[in-house]
Amino acid sequence: QHCDDRVAAGSLPSCLLAAGVRNFSLAGSPAYDALLNFSIQNLRFALPAAGAVPRPAAVVLPRGRSELTSAVLCARHASLRIRVRSGGHSYEGLSYTVGDGGDDADRVRFVVIDLMRMNRVRVDAASATAWVESGATLGEIYYAVASSSSSLAFPAGSCSTVGAGGHISGGGFGLLSRKFKLAADNVLDAILVDADGRVLDRSSMGENVFWAIRGGGGGSWGVVYAWKLRLVQVPNTLTAFTPKRTGSVDAIAGLVHRWQYVGSALPDEFYLSVFLTIGGASSSSPSRDGNVTVSFTGLVLGSKELAMSVLSERFPELGLAEPEMSEMSWVESAARFAGLSSTEELTSRASRTKHYAKSKSDYVRSPIARGAVAAILRYLAGGPAGYVILDPYGGAMAREGSGDTPFPHRAGNLYSVQYGVTWEAGDDGGGGGGGEARMAWLRALYAYMAPHVSKNPRAAYVNYVDLDLGTNALAGNVSSPSSSVSRARSTWGSAYFSPANFDRLVGAKTLIDRSNVFSNAQSIPPLQI
Ligand code: FDA
């Protein structure tokens, strides 16, 4: 075992150097820890603090397509498993850890191919398109698009350090999605490096694989080197607002209850989400006077007047006042909703805050009764620090068919729910930053929510990846590939994609990566290995 390990580790650098790839760091070398940790967003998987989490044999940072291809081939040559990382925001650390496929994780040797040096964004304002390397962050994309034209934008998530590679692979929902759908819905072409080092575009990968890579989740198909994106037209002036409302549990429950009828039914130009804080002092939990707080996040593609006239008619209970709103450009709104103080900060890859975190997700298809909303608010009061975000769907999201891309959560979904708990090293409730008690509380909340959310399957969003839903490792005792497909289909596969889309994904996987080179705890299994 150890002798084999040395041979494998030895052959990677020589293969890389022979291919002209110099930008890599082997375990134990001086730069290794900093390179590995830079993009780790969830400290639950920070290495080596977690101790038990195996570390990669090397971190390779290709600087372009041919180095990327060499990195894939050299990793295979050295019999190393591959983890591809763009922004490192995977909620379960899937881009830089192993522990999948029934393997004994401690003995799996692997390499992280980190795309952070492949972050070029080339905008063609005339055709309203952009070619974006997968290592670009959303902030880098937004900044480049806005620099080329004040009327162009791209619909994707709100956190500026999220990577294009993982985000677009799993869908990509953001404040423009009710008008322009997901990031993945706006992909016109892509360059994929497959397990054999072939460089494929839309026509050479074929429509099934091109369908799969736009929402079927990262890490299953190969490495997406770059995406060709359709940019969208936005007005020069948008209106942003983040009103907070405090009141009795019953009053706030009334507001949230009413929002359920409003959020998905507003005109496409409106985005209005709900943010509830779990536990803690300044939260939606009842304070000593029995009051709770809810925050809304609003963005309107238009003026304050438009925002006021529509919201005062459709949602008078919110009592939105003109001074609560600010007019700004799209890129200024992107910086604001990323929590940044200037648009230039969109180009920074460095995350300002990192926590230990665990998240889960749901979809709501019928409004939750007012009394039940009040009970949920009281339940949240008893929790550890965390949040619940309700993201409105409807609009253009509902006009895309549930099989048009692998992302199935379209017509009929009122909103998505994202639950998260966060903690810092040394916080009680888990010891050593493990946070077991916090994660147990989150799982109990998830069980508590079951009567109120989608069923058969209980749906979830693949970009909020959640290994509680089941893993390929759970199928570790199952030897036949068809059993592993059916296991995945009956658990996370249907939750993320619907049974029909999951079946099509398995077909696409079997076409592009029959030997399952690109696999992780929740990668799509091929029909035959
Ligand atoms: P990371 O590099 O960890 O990759 C995620 C997965 O994709 C891994 O399995 C990885 O191997 C694979 N992958 C990465 N690059 C690839 C490539 N080039 N080719 C093939 N596979 C690749 N989501 C959302 O829809 N809207 C939002 O507003 C937000 N906001 C948000 C904020 C914060 C703070 C976090 C931590 C996460 C979000 N997300 C989100 C979720 C986010 O979209 C999701 O975590 C993405 O997978 C992250 O993509 P990264 O490239 O950053 O992750």
Coordinates of C-alpha atoms and ligand atoms in Angstrom, one line a residue:
Q1 CA 0.0 0.0 0.0
H2 CA 2.6 2.6 1.1
C3 CA 5.0 1.6 -1.7
D4 CA 2.3 1.9 -4.3
D5 CA 1.4 5.3 -2.8
R6 CA 5.0 6.5 -3.3
V7 CA 5.1 5.3 -6.9
A8 CA 1.8 7.0 -7.6
A9 CA 2.8 10.3 -6.0
G10 CA 6.1 10.2 -7.7
S11 CA 4.7 9.8 -11.2
L12 CA 2.3 12.8 -10.9
P13 CA 5.0 15.5 -10.8
S14 CA 7.1 13.9 -13.5
C15 CA 4.0 13.6 -15.8
L16 CA 3.0 17.2 -15.1
L17 CA 6.5 18.5 -15.7
A18 CA 6.8 16.6 -18.9
A19 CA 3.6 18.1 -20.1
G20 CA 4.8 21.6 -19.2
V21 CA 2.5 22.0 -16.1
R22 CA 4.7 23.7 -13.4
N23 CA 2.0 25.2 -11.3
F24 CA 1.3 22.5 -8.7
S25 CA 2.0 21.9 -5.1
L26 CA 2.6 18.5 -3.5
A27 CA 1.5 17.6 0.0
G28 CA 4.2 18.7 2.5
S29 CA 5.6 21.4 0.3
P30 CA 5.6 25.0 1.6
A31 CA 2.8 26.4 -0.5
Y32 CA 0.5 23.4 -0.2
D33 CA -1.5 24.4 2.8
A34 CA -2.2 27.9 1.7
L35 CA -3.2 26.8 -1.8
L36 CA -5.5 24.0 -0.5
N37 CA -7.1 26.2 2.1
F38 CA -7.6 29.3 0.1
S39 CA -10.9 28.2 -1.6
I40 CA -12.2 26.1 1.2
Q41 CA -15.4 27.9 2.2
N42 CA -16.8 25.6 4.8
L43 CA -14.4 25.2 7.7
R44 CA -16.1 21.8 8.5
F45 CA -13.7 20.5 5.8
A46 CA -10.7 22.7 6.5
L47 CA -7.6 20.7 6.4
P48 CA -5.8 19.6 8.5
A49 CA -7.9 20.9 11.4
A50 CA -10.5 18.3 10.7
G51 CA -7.8 15.7 11.1
A52 CA -9.9 12.8 9.8
V53 CA -10.4 14.4 6.4
P54 CA -7.8 12.9 4.0
R55 CA -5.7 15.5 2.1
P56 CA -5.0 15.5 -1.6
A57 CA -1.6 14.3 -2.8
A58 CA -1.3 17.5 -4.8
V59 CA -3.1 20.7 -5.7
V60 CA -2.7 21.5 -9.4
L61 CA -3.5 24.9 -10.8
P62 CA -3.7 24.8 -14.6
R63 CA -3.4 28.1 -16.4
G64 CA -5.4 27.2 -19.5
R65 CA -7.1 24.5 -21.4
S66 CA -4.1 22.5 -22.5
E67 CA -2.7 22.4 -18.9
L68 CA -6.1 21.4 -17.7
T69 CA -6.2 18.5 -20.1
S70 CA -2.6 17.4 -19.0
A71 CA -3.7 17.6 -15.4
V72 CA -6.6 15.2 -16.0
L73 CA -4.5 12.8 -18.0
C74 CA -1.6 12.9 -15.5
A75 CA -3.9 12.3 -12.6
R76 CA -5.2 9.2 -14.3
H77 CA -1.8 8.1 -15.3
A78 CA -0.8 8.2 -11.6
S79 CA -4.0 6.4 -10.6
L80 CA -5.1 9.4 -8.5
R81 CA -8.8 10.3 -8.1
I82 CA -9.7 13.7 -9.4
R83 CA -11.4 16.5 -7.5
V84 CA -12.2 19.6 -9.6
R85 CA -12.5 22.9 -7.8
S86 CA -13.6 26.3 -9.2
G87 CA -14.8 28.5 -6.3
G88 CA -14.7 25.8 -3.5
H89 CA -18.2 26.7 -2.2
S90 CA -19.6 23.1 -2.2
Y91 CA -21.6 22.8 1.0
E92 CA -20.2 19.3 1.5
G93 CA -16.6 20.0 0.4
L94 CA -17.0 17.8 -2.6
S95 CA -14.5 19.7 -4.7
Y96 CA -11.5 18.9 -2.4
T97 CA -12.4 15.9 -0.2
V98 CA -13.0 12.2 -0.9
G99 CA -15.1 9.7 1.0
D100 CA -17.4 8.4 -1.6
G101 CA -18.2 5.3 -3.7
G102 CA -17.9 2.9 -0.8
D103 CA -14.1 3.5 -0.7
D104 CA -12.1 3.5 2.4
A105 CA -11.6 7.2 2.3
D106 CA -8.4 7.1 4.3
R107 CA -6.7 5.1 1.5
V108 CA -8.1 7.0 -1.5
R109 CA -5.3 9.1 -3.1
F110 CA -6.5 12.0 -5.0
V111 CA -5.5 15.3 -6.6
V112 CA -7.3 18.6 -6.5
I113 CA -7.4 20.4 -9.9
D114 CA -8.1 24.0 -8.9
L115 CA -9.2 26.3 -11.6
M116 CA -8.6 29.6 -9.8
R117 CA -6.0 30.6 -12.3
M118 CA -8.4 30.0 -15.2
N119 CA -10.7 33.0 -14.6
R120 CA -10.7 34.9 -17.8
V121 CA -14.0 36.5 -18.9
R122 CA -14.3 37.7 -22.5
V123 CA -17.4 39.8 -23.1
D124 CA -18.8 40.5 -26.6
A125 CA -21.3 43.3 -25.9
A126 CA -22.4 43.4 -29.5
S127 CA -23.7 39.9 -29.5
A128 CA -24.6 40.1 -25.7
T129 CA -22.5 37.0 -25.0
A130 CA -19.5 36.1 -22.9
W131 CA -17.0 33.2 -22.8
V132 CA -16.2 32.6 -19.2
E133 CA -13.5 30.2 -17.9
S134 CA -14.9 28.0 -15.1
G135 CA -12.5 29.4 -12.5
A136 CA -14.0 32.8 -12.7
T137 CA -16.1 33.8 -9.8
L138 CA -19.6 35.3 -10.1
G139 CA -18.2 38.6 -8.9
E140 CA -15.5 38.6 -11.7
I141 CA -18.2 37.8 -14.3
Y142 CA -20.5 40.6 -13.0
Y143 CA -17.7 43.1 -13.0
A144 CA -16.5 42.2 -16.5
V145 CA -20.0 42.3 -17.9
A146 CA -20.9 45.6 -16.4
S147 CA -17.5 47.1 -17.5
S148 CA -18.4 46.3 -21.1
S149 CA -21.9 47.6 -21.0
S150 CA -24.2 49.3 -18.5
S151 CA -27.3 47.6 -19.9
L152 CA -26.0 44.0 -19.8
A153 CA -26.1 41.6 -16.9
F154 CA -25.9 37.9 -16.1
P155 CA -28.5 36.1 -13.9
A156 CA -26.7 34.0 -11.3
G157 CA -26.2 33.8 -7.5
S158 CA -25.6 36.6 -5.1
C159 CA -22.4 35.5 -3.4
S160 CA -19.5 37.0 -5.4
T161 CA -16.9 34.4 -4.5
V162 CA -18.9 31.4 -5.8
G163 CA -17.2 29.8 -8.8
A164 CA -18.8 29.6 -12.2
G165 CA -17.7 26.0 -12.5
G166 CA -19.8 24.5 -9.7
H167 CA -22.5 27.1 -9.7
I168 CA -23.6 26.8 -13.4
S169 CA -23.2 23.0 -13.3
G170 CA -25.9 22.9 -10.6
G171 CA -28.3 25.6 -12.0
G172 CA -27.5 28.9 -10.4
F173 CA -30.4 30.9 -8.9
G174 CA -30.2 34.6 -8.1
L175 CA -32.0 37.9 -7.9
L176 CA -32.6 38.1 -11.7
S177 CA -33.9 34.5 -12.0
R178 CA -37.6 35.4 -11.9
K179 CA -37.0 37.4 -15.0
F180 CA -34.2 35.5 -16.8
K181 CA -34.2 32.1 -15.1
L182 CA -31.1 30.2 -13.9
A183 CA -27.5 30.8 -14.9
A184 CA -27.6 27.3 -16.5
D185 CA -30.6 28.3 -18.6
N186 CA -28.4 31.0 -20.2
V187 CA -25.6 28.7 -21.4
L188 CA -25.2 28.7 -25.2
D189 CA -22.2 26.5 -25.5
A190 CA -19.5 25.0 -23.3
I191 CA -16.1 23.4 -23.6
L192 CA -15.8 20.1 -21.7
V193 CA -12.5 18.2 -21.0
D194 CA -13.6 14.6 -20.6
A195 CA -11.9 11.7 -18.8
D196 CA -9.8 10.8 -21.9
G197 CA -8.6 14.4 -22.3
R198 CA -10.9 15.1 -25.3
V199 CA -11.9 18.7 -25.7
L200 CA -15.6 18.8 -26.6
D201 CA -17.9 21.7 -27.5
R202 CA -21.7 21.6 -27.7
S203 CA -21.8 19.9 -31.0
S204 CA -19.1 17.3 -30.3
M205 CA -20.3 16.4 -26.9
G206 CA -23.9 16.0 -28.2
E207 CA -27.2 17.3 -26.9
N208 CA -27.6 14.8 -24.1
V209 CA -24.3 15.6 -22.5
F210 CA -24.8 19.4 -23.2
W211 CA -28.2 19.0 -21.5
A212 CA -26.7 17.2 -18.5
I213 CA -23.9 19.7 -17.7
R214 CA -26.4 22.5 -17.4
G215 CA -27.9 21.7 -14.0
G216 CA -27.0 18.0 -13.5
G217 CA -24.4 19.0 -10.9
G218 CA -20.6 19.4 -11.0
G219 CA -18.1 16.6 -10.7
S220 CA -19.9 14.0 -12.8
W221 CA -19.1 14.7 -16.5
G222 CA -15.6 15.8 -16.9
V223 CA -14.2 19.3 -16.3
V224 CA -16.1 22.2 -17.9
Y225 CA -13.3 24.4 -19.0
A226 CA -15.5 27.4 -20.1
W227 CA -19.1 28.4 -20.7
K228 CA -20.5 30.6 -23.4
L229 CA -23.2 32.7 -21.7
R230 CA -26.2 34.6 -23.0
L231 CA -26.1 38.1 -21.4
V232 CA -29.4 39.8 -20.6
Q233 CA -30.7 43.4 -21.0
V234 CA -31.4 45.3 -17.8
P235 CA -32.5 48.9 -17.3
N236 CA -29.9 51.4 -16.2
T237 CA -31.8 52.0 -12.9
L238 CA -32.8 49.2 -10.6
T239 CA -34.4 49.5 -7.1
A240 CA -33.0 47.6 -4.1
F241 CA -34.4 47.4 -0.6
T242 CA -33.9 45.2 2.5
P243 CA -36.7 46.2 4.9
K244 CA -36.8 44.6 8.3
R245 CA -40.0 44.1 10.2
T246 CA -40.3 43.4 14.0
G247 CA -43.5 42.4 15.8
S248 CA -45.2 39.7 17.7
V249 CA -44.8 36.1 16.5
D250 CA -48.4 36.2 15.2
A251 CA -47.9 39.5 13.4
I252 CA -44.7 38.3 11.7
A253 CA -46.3 35.0 10.9
G254 CA -49.1 36.9 9.2
L255 CA -46.5 38.8 7.1
V256 CA -44.6 35.7 6.1
H257 CA -47.9 33.8 5.4
R258 CA -49.1 36.6 3.1
W259 CA -45.7 36.7 1.3
Q260 CA -46.2 33.2 0.2
Y261 CA -49.1 34.3 -2.0
V262 CA -47.2 37.4 -3.3
G263 CA -43.6 36.4 -3.9
S264 CA -44.1 34.0 -6.8
A265 CA -47.0 36.0 -8.3
L266 CA -45.3 39.4 -8.6
P267 CA -44.3 40.6 -12.1
D268 CA -41.1 39.0 -13.4
E269 CA -39.2 42.2 -12.8
F270 CA -39.7 41.7 -9.0
Y271 CA -37.6 39.6 -6.6
L272 CA -38.6 39.6 -3.0
S273 CA -37.2 37.0 -0.6
V274 CA -37.6 36.3 3.1
F275 CA -34.7 35.9 5.5
L276 CA -35.3 34.5 9.0
T277 CA -32.5 34.2 11.5
I278 CA -32.5 31.1 13.6
G279 CA -31.8 31.4 17.4
G280 CA -29.3 33.9 18.7
A281 CA -30.0 37.4 20.1
S282 CA -30.8 39.5 17.0
S283 CA -33.1 37.1 15.4
S284 CA -36.5 35.9 14.4
S285 CA -36.6 34.2 17.7
P286 CA -38.8 35.9 20.3
S287 CA -36.9 38.4 22.3
R288 CA -37.7 39.2 25.9
D289 CA -40.6 41.3 24.8
G290 CA -41.9 38.5 22.6
N291 CA -41.1 40.1 19.3
V292 CA -39.5 38.6 16.3
T293 CA -37.8 40.1 13.2
V294 CA -38.1 39.2 9.5
S295 CA -35.9 40.7 6.8
F296 CA -36.9 41.0 3.2
T297 CA -34.5 41.3 0.2
G298 CA -36.0 43.1 -2.7
L299 CA -34.8 44.0 -6.2
V300 CA -36.9 45.5 -8.9
L301 CA -35.8 46.0 -12.5
G302 CA -37.1 49.5 -12.6
S303 CA -37.6 52.7 -10.7
K304 CA -38.7 53.3 -7.1
E305 CA -42.1 54.5 -8.5
L306 CA -42.6 51.2 -10.2
A307 CA -41.6 49.3 -7.0
M308 CA -43.8 51.4 -4.8
S309 CA -46.9 51.2 -7.0
V310 CA -46.8 47.4 -7.5
L311 CA -45.8 46.5 -3.9
S312 CA -48.2 48.9 -2.2
E313 CA -51.0 47.3 -4.2
R314 CA -49.9 43.6 -4.0
F315 CA -48.3 43.5 -0.6
P316 CA -49.6 46.5 1.5
E317 CA -49.0 44.5 4.7
L318 CA -45.3 45.0 4.1
G319 CA -45.8 48.8 4.5
L320 CA -42.8 49.6 2.3
A321 CA -41.8 53.2 2.5
E322 CA -40.0 55.2 -0.2
P323 CA -37.0 56.0 2.0
E324 CA -36.3 52.3 2.4
M325 CA -35.5 51.9 -1.3
S326 CA -32.4 52.9 -3.2
E327 CA -32.0 53.3 -7.0
M328 CA -28.7 52.0 -8.5
S329 CA -27.2 50.2 -11.4
W330 CA -27.3 46.4 -11.7
V331 CA -23.6 46.0 -10.8
E332 CA -24.1 48.2 -7.8
S333 CA -27.0 46.0 -6.7
A334 CA -24.8 42.9 -7.3
A335 CA -22.1 44.4 -5.0
R336 CA -24.7 45.4 -2.4
F337 CA -26.4 42.0 -2.2
A338 CA -23.0 40.3 -2.0
G339 CA -22.4 42.4 1.1
L340 CA -19.6 44.4 -0.5
S341 CA -19.1 48.2 -0.2
S342 CA -17.8 48.8 -3.8
T343 CA -18.2 47.2 -7.2
E344 CA -14.4 46.8 -7.4
E345 CA -14.6 44.4 -4.5
L346 CA -16.5 42.0 -6.8
T347 CA -13.2 41.1 -8.3
S348 CA -11.8 39.8 -5.0
R349 CA -11.7 36.0 -4.7
A350 CA -10.9 36.1 -1.0
S351 CA -13.9 35.3 1.2
R352 CA -14.1 37.7 4.1
T353 CA -15.8 35.3 6.5
K354 CA -15.6 31.6 6.7
H355 CA -17.6 29.4 9.1
Y356 CA -18.4 25.9 9.9
A357 CA -21.7 25.3 8.2
K358 CA -24.3 22.7 7.3
S359 CA -27.3 23.4 4.9
K360 CA -30.4 21.7 3.7
S361 CA -33.1 22.7 1.2
D362 CA -36.8 22.2 0.4
Y363 CA -39.4 23.4 -2.0
V364 CA -42.9 24.6 -1.1
R365 CA -45.7 24.1 -3.5
S366 CA -48.8 25.2 -1.4
P367 CA -48.8 28.0 1.1
I368 CA -48.2 27.0 4.7
A369 CA -51.1 27.8 7.0
R370 CA -50.7 30.9 9.1
G371 CA -50.8 29.0 12.4
A372 CA -48.2 26.6 11.1
V373 CA -45.9 29.6 10.1
A374 CA -46.2 30.9 13.7
A375 CA -45.3 27.5 15.1
I376 CA -42.3 27.3 12.7
L377 CA -41.1 30.8 14.0
R378 CA -41.4 29.5 17.6
Y379 CA -39.5 26.4 16.6
L380 CA -36.7 28.5 15.0
A381 CA -36.5 30.4 18.3
G382 CA -35.1 27.3 20.0
G383 CA -32.3 26.8 17.5
P384 CA -28.6 27.5 17.4
A385 CA -27.3 30.3 15.2
G386 CA -28.4 30.0 11.6
Y387 CA -30.8 31.2 9.0
V388 CA -33.8 30.2 6.8
I389 CA -34.1 31.8 3.3
L390 CA -37.3 31.7 1.3
D391 CA -36.5 32.4 -2.4
P392 CA -39.5 33.2 -4.6
Y393 CA -40.0 31.3 -7.8
G394 CA -42.7 31.8 -10.4
G395 CA -42.2 34.3 -13.3
A396 CA -39.9 33.0 -16.0
M397 CA -38.7 30.1 -13.7
A398 CA -42.2 28.6 -14.0
R399 CA -42.3 29.0 -17.8
E400 CA -39.3 26.7 -18.4
G401 CA -40.3 23.0 -18.7
S402 CA -39.2 20.7 -15.8
G403 CA -37.3 18.6 -18.3
D404 CA -35.7 21.4 -20.4
T405 CA -32.7 21.2 -18.2
P406 CA -31.9 18.7 -15.3
F407 CA -33.1 21.3 -12.8
P408 CA -36.8 20.3 -12.4
H409 CA -38.1 22.8 -9.9
R410 CA -40.2 24.9 -12.2
A411 CA -44.0 25.5 -12.5
G412 CA -45.9 24.8 -9.3
N413 CA -43.1 25.7 -6.9
L414 CA -43.9 28.8 -4.9
Y415 CA -40.5 29.1 -3.3
S416 CA -37.4 27.3 -2.2
V417 CA -36.3 27.0 1.4
Q418 CA -32.6 27.0 2.4
Y419 CA -31.9 26.1 6.0
G420 CA -28.4 26.6 7.4
V421 CA -26.6 26.5 10.7
T422 CA -23.2 28.0 11.2
W423 CA -20.7 27.9 14.0
E424 CA -17.1 28.9 14.9
A425 CA -14.2 26.7 16.1
G426 CA -14.6 26.0 19.8
D427 CA -18.4 26.8 19.9
D428 CA -20.1 24.5 22.3
G429 CA -22.6 22.0 21.0
G430 CA -20.3 19.8 19.1
G431 CA -16.8 20.1 20.5
G432 CA -13.7 20.9 18.4
G433 CA -15.8 22.8 15.9
G434 CA -17.6 19.6 14.9
G435 CA -21.0 21.1 15.5
E436 CA -22.7 17.7 15.8
A437 CA -25.4 19.1 18.1
R438 CA -26.1 22.0 15.7
M439 CA -26.4 19.6 12.7
A440 CA -28.7 17.3 14.7
W441 CA -30.9 20.4 15.4
L442 CA -31.0 21.2 11.7
R443 CA -31.9 17.6 10.9
A444 CA -34.7 17.8 13.4
L445 CA -36.0 21.1 11.9
Y446 CA -35.9 19.4 8.5
A447 CA -38.1 16.5 9.9
Y448 CA -40.4 19.1 11.5
M449 CA -40.9 20.8 8.2
A450 CA -41.9 17.6 6.3
P451 CA -45.7 18.1 6.4
H452 CA -45.3 21.6 4.8
V453 CA -43.0 21.0 1.9
S454 CA -42.9 19.0 -1.4
K455 CA -43.4 15.3 -1.2
N456 CA -42.8 12.2 -3.4
P457 CA -40.1 13.1 -3.9
R458 CA -39.3 15.7 -1.3
A459 CA -37.3 18.0 -3.6
A460 CA -34.0 19.6 -2.9
Y461 CA -31.6 21.9 -4.9
V462 CA -28.4 20.2 -6.0
N463 CA -26.4 23.4 -5.5
Y464 CA -27.3 23.2 -1.8
V465 CA -25.8 19.8 -1.8
D466 CA -26.7 17.7 1.2
L467 CA -25.2 14.3 1.8
D468 CA -27.9 13.5 4.4
L469 CA -30.1 12.7 1.4
G470 CA -28.0 9.7 0.7
T471 CA -24.7 9.0 -1.0
N472 CA -23.0 6.7 -3.4
A473 CA -21.1 5.4 -0.4
L474 CA -24.4 4.1 1.1
A475 CA -24.4 1.9 -1.9
G476 CA -21.0 0.7 -1.0
N477 CA -22.1 -2.8 -0.1
V478 CA -24.0 -3.0 -3.4
S479 CA -21.9 -4.4 -6.1
S480 CA -23.9 -4.1 -9.2
P481 CA -24.0 -0.7 -10.9
S482 CA -27.7 -1.0 -11.6
S483 CA -28.3 -1.2 -7.8
S484 CA -26.3 1.8 -7.3
V485 CA -28.3 3.7 -9.9
S486 CA -31.6 2.6 -8.3
R487 CA -30.3 3.5 -4.9
A488 CA -29.4 7.0 -6.1
R489 CA -32.6 7.3 -8.0
S490 CA -34.8 6.6 -5.0
T491 CA -32.9 9.1 -2.8
W492 CA -30.9 12.2 -3.8
G493 CA -31.3 11.6 -7.5
S494 CA -35.0 12.1 -7.6
A495 CA -34.9 14.8 -4.9
Y496 CA -32.5 17.0 -7.0
F497 CA -33.6 16.1 -10.5
S498 CA -37.0 14.3 -10.5
P499 CA -37.0 10.6 -11.5
A500 CA -37.3 11.3 -15.2
N501 CA -34.4 13.8 -15.3
F502 CA -32.3 11.5 -13.2
D503 CA -32.8 8.7 -15.7
R504 CA -31.7 11.0 -18.5
L505 CA -28.7 12.0 -16.5
V506 CA -27.7 8.4 -16.0
G507 CA -27.9 8.0 -19.8
A508 CA -25.7 11.0 -20.4
K509 CA -23.2 9.8 -17.8
T510 CA -23.0 6.5 -19.5
L511 CA -22.2 8.2 -22.8
I512 CA -19.5 10.6 -21.5
D513 CA -17.9 8.8 -18.6
R514 CA -18.8 5.1 -18.6
S515 CA -15.8 4.2 -16.3
N516 CA -16.9 6.7 -13.7
V517 CA -13.6 8.6 -13.5
F518 CA -15.5 11.7 -12.4
S519 CA -17.3 10.5 -9.3
N520 CA -18.0 11.8 -5.8
A521 CA -20.5 11.1 -3.0
Q522 CA -23.4 12.3 -5.1
S523 CA -22.1 12.1 -8.7
I524 CA -24.4 10.5 -11.3
P525 CA -23.6 6.8 -11.6
P526 CA -23.2 5.3 -15.0
L527 CA -25.2 2.2 -16.1
Q528 CA -22.1 0.0 -16.5
I529 CA -18.7 0.5 -14.9
Ligands
FDA1 P1 -16.8 24.0 -5.9 O1 -15.5 24.4 -6.5 O2 -16.8 23.5 -4.5 O3 -17.5 23.0 -6.9 C1 -18.8 22.4 -6.6 C2 -19.0 21.1 -7.3 O4 -18.8 21.3 -8.7 C3 -17.9 20.1 -6.9 O5 -18.5 18.8 -7.0 C4 -16.9 20.2 -8.0 O6 -16.1 19.1 -8.2 C5 -17.7 20.6 -9.2 N1 -17.0 21.5 -10.1 C6 -16.4 22.6 -9.9 N2 -15.9 23.2 -11.0 C7 -16.2 22.3 -12.0 C8 -15.9 22.4 -13.4 N3 -15.3 23.4 -14.0 N4 -16.4 21.3 -14.1 C9 -17.1 20.3 -13.6 N5 -17.3 20.2 -12.3 C10 -16.9 21.3 -11.5 N6 -26.3 28.9 -5.2 C11 -27.2 29.6 -5.9 O7 -27.8 29.0 -6.8 N7 -27.5 30.9 -5.6 C12 -26.8 31.6 -4.7 O8 -27.1 32.8 -4.5 C13 -25.8 30.9 -3.9 N8 -25.1 31.5 -2.9 C14 -24.2 30.8 -2.2 C15 -23.4 31.5 -1.2 C16 -22.5 30.8 -0.5 C17 -21.7 31.5 0.6 C18 -22.2 29.5 -0.7 C19 -21.2 28.7 0.1 C20 -22.9 28.8 -1.7 C21 -23.9 29.5 -2.5 N9 -24.6 28.8 -3.5 C22 -25.6 29.5 -4.2 C23 -24.4 27.4 -3.8 C24 -23.4 27.3 -4.9 O9 -24.0 27.6 -6.2 C25 -22.8 25.9 -5.0 O10 -22.1 25.7 -3.8 C26 -21.8 25.7 -6.2 O11 -21.7 24.4 -6.4 C27 -20.5 26.4 -5.9 O12 -19.7 26.4 -7.0 P2 -18.1 26.5 -6.8 O13 -17.4 26.4 -8.1 O14 -17.8 27.7 -5.9 O15 -17.8 25.3 -5.9

